[in-house]
PDB file of C-alpha atoms in Angstrom:
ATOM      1  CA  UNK R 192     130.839-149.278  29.591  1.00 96.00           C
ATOM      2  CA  UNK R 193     129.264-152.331  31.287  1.00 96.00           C
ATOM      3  CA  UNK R 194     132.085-153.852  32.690  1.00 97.00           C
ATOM      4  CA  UNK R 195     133.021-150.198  33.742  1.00 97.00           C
ATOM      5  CA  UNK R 196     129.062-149.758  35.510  1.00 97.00           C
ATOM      6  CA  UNK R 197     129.653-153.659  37.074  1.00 97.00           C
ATOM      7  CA  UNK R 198     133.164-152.523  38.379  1.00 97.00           C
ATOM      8  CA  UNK R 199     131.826-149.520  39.836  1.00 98.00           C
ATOM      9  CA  UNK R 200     129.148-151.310  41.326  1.00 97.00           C
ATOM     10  CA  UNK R 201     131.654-154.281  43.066  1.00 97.00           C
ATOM     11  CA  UNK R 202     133.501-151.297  43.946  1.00 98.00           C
ATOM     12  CA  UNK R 203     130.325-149.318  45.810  1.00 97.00           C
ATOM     13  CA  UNK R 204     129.073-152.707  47.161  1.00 97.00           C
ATOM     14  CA  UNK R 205     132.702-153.188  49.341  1.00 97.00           C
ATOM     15  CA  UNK R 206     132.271-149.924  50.819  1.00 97.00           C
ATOM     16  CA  UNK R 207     128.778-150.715  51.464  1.00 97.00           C
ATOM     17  CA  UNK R 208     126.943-147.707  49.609  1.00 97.00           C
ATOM     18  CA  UNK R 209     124.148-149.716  48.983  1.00 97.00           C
ATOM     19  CA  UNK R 210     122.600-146.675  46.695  1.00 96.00           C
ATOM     20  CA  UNK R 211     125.341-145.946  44.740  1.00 97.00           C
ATOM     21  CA  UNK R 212     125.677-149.780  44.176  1.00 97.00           C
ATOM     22  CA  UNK R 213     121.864-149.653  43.020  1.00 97.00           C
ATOM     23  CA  UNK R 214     122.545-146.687  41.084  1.00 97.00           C
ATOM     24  CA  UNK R 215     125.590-148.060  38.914  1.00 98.00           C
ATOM     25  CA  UNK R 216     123.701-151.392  38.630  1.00 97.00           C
ATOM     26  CA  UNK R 217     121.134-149.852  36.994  1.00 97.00           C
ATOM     27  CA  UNK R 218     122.814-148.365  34.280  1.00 97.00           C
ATOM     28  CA  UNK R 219     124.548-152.077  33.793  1.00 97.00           C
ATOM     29  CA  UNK R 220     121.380-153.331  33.742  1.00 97.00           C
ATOM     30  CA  UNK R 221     119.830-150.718  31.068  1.00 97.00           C
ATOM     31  CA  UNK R 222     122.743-152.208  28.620  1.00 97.00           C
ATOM     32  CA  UNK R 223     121.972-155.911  29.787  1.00 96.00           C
ATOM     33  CA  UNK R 224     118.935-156.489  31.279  1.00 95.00           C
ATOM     34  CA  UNK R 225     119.981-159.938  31.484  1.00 95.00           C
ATOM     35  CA  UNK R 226     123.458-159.412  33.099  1.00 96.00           C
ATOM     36  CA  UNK R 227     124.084-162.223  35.895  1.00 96.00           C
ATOM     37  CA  UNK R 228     126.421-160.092  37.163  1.00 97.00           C
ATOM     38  CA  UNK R 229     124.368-156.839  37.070  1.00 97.00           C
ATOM     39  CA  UNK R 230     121.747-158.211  38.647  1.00 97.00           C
ATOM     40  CA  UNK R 231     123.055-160.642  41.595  1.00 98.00           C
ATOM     41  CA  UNK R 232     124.803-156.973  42.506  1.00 98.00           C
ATOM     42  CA  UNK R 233     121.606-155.162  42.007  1.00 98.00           C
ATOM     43  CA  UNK R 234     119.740-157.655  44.626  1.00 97.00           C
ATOM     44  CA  UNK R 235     122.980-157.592  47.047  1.00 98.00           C
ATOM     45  CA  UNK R 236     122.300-153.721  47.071  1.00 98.00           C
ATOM     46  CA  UNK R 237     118.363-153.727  47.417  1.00 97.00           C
ATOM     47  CA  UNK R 238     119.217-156.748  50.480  1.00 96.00           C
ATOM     48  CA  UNK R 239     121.618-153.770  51.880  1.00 96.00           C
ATOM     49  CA  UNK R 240     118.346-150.827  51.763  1.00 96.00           C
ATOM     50  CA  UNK R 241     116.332-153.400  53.202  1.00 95.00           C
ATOM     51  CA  UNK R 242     114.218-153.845  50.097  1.00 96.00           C
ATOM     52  CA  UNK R 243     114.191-157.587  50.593  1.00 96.00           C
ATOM     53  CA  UNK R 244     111.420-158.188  48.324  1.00 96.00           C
ATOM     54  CA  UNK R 245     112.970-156.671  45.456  1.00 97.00           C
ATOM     55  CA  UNK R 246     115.781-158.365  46.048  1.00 97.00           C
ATOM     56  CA  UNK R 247     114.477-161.804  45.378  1.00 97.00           C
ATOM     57  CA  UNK R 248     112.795-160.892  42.513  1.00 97.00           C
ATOM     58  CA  UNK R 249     116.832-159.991  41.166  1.00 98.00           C
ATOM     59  CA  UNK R 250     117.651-163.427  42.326  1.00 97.00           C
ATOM     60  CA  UNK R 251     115.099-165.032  40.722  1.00 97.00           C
ATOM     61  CA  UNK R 252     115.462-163.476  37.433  1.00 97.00           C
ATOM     62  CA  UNK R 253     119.230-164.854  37.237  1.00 97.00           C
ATOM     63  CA  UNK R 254     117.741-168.222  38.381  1.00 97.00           C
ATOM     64  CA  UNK R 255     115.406-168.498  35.410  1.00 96.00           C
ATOM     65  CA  UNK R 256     118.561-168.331  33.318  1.00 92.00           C
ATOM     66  CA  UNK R 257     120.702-169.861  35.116  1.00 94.00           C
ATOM     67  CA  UNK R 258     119.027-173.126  37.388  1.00 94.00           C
ATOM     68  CA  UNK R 259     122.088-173.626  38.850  1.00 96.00           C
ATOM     69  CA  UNK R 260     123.068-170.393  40.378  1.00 96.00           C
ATOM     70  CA  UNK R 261     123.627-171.701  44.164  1.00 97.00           C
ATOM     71  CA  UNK R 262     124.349-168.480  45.101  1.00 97.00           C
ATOM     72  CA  UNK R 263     121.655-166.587  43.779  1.00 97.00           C
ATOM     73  CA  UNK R 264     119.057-169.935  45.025  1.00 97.00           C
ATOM     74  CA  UNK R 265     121.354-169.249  48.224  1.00 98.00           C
ATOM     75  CA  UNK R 266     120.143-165.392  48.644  1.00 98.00           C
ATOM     76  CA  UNK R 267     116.601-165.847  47.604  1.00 97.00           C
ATOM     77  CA  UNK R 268     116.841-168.136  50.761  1.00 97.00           C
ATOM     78  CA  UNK R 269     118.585-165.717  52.691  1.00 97.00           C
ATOM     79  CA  UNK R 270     115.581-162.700  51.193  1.00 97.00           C
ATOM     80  CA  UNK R 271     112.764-164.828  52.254  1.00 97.00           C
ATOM     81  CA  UNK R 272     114.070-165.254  55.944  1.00 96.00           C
ATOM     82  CA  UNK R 273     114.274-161.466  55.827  1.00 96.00           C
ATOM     83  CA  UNK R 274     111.105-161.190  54.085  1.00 96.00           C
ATOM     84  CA  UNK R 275     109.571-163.660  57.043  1.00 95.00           C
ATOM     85  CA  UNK R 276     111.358-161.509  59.406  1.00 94.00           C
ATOM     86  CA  UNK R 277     110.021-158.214  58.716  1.00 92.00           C
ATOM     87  CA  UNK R 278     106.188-159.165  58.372  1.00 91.00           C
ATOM     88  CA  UNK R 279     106.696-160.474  62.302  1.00 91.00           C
ATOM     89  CA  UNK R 280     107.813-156.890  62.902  1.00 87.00           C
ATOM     90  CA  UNK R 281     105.492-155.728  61.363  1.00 83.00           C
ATOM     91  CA  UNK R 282     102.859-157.956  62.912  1.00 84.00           C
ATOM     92  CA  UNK R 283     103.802-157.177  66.137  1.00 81.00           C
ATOM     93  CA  UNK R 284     103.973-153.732  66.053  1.00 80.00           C
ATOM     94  CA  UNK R 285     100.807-152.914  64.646  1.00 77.00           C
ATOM     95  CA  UNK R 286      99.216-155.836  67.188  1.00 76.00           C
ATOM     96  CA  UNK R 287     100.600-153.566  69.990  1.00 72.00           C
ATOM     97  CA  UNK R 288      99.196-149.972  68.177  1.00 71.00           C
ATOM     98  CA  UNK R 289      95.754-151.346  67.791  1.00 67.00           C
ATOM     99  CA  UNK R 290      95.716-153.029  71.372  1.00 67.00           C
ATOM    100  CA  UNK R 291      97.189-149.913  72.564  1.00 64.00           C
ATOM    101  CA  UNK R 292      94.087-148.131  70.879  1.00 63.00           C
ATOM    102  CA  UNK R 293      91.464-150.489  71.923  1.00 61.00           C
ATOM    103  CA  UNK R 294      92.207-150.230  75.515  1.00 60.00           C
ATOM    104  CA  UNK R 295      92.395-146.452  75.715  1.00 61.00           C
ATOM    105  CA  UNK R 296      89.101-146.618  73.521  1.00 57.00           C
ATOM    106  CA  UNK R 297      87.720-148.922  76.073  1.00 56.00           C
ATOM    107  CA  UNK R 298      88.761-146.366  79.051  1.00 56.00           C
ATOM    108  CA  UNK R 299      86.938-143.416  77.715  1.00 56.00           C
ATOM    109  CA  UNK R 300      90.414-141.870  77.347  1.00 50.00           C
ATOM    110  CA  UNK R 301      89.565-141.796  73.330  1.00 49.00           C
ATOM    111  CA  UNK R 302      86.284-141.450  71.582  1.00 51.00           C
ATOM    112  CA  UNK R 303      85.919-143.071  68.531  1.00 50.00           C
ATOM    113  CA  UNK R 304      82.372-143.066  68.080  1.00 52.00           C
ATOM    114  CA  UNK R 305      81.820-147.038  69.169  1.00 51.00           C
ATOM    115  CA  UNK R 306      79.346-147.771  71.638  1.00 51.00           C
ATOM    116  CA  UNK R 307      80.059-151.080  73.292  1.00 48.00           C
TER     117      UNK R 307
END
């Protein structure tokens, strides 16, 4: 059954359904929580939903078994660029949503109860 779940899972990963992939990955992963395989596949998947952050953690976990893994050291690379990325996003667009407020705050278009 867990080469079956793993199989499944390559097999969902190709076609990119990143939640099936999870799904099937899962259910490897309940038999072996330990499975390289099962759970390099499991962060591929969480890296395709943009769960970046979970991803690594995936990575990591094979890591502490295996030191060596260069592709697993090689994605928790890749997941901390993304990682990096999406907190700039993020930075930025809630930068622009509270300058946006301020300055209709500051031209009486808003009241916010701040006297200045």
């Amino acid at each position: 059954m867990l080469a079956a779940y793993l199989n499944q899972a390559m097999c969902c990963l190709k076609l990119n359904d990143f939640c099936a992939t999870r799904d099937h990955c899962h259910k490897a992963l309940e038999m072996d929580p330990k499975n390289e395989k099962g759970l390099f596949r499991m962060g591929q998947a969480l890296l395709g939903i943009h769960e970046p952050e979970e991803a690594k953690k995936h990575f990591e976990a094979i890591l502490q078994f295996d030191s060596n893994n260069k592709a697993a050291a090689n994605q928790v690379v890749i997941c901390n660029a993304k990682i990096r990325e999406q907190r700039e996003k993020d930075k930025k667009l809630y930068s622009s949503i509270f300058n946006n407020f301020f300055f209709q705050a500051e031209d009486g278009i808003r009241d916010i109860g701040v006297t200045g």
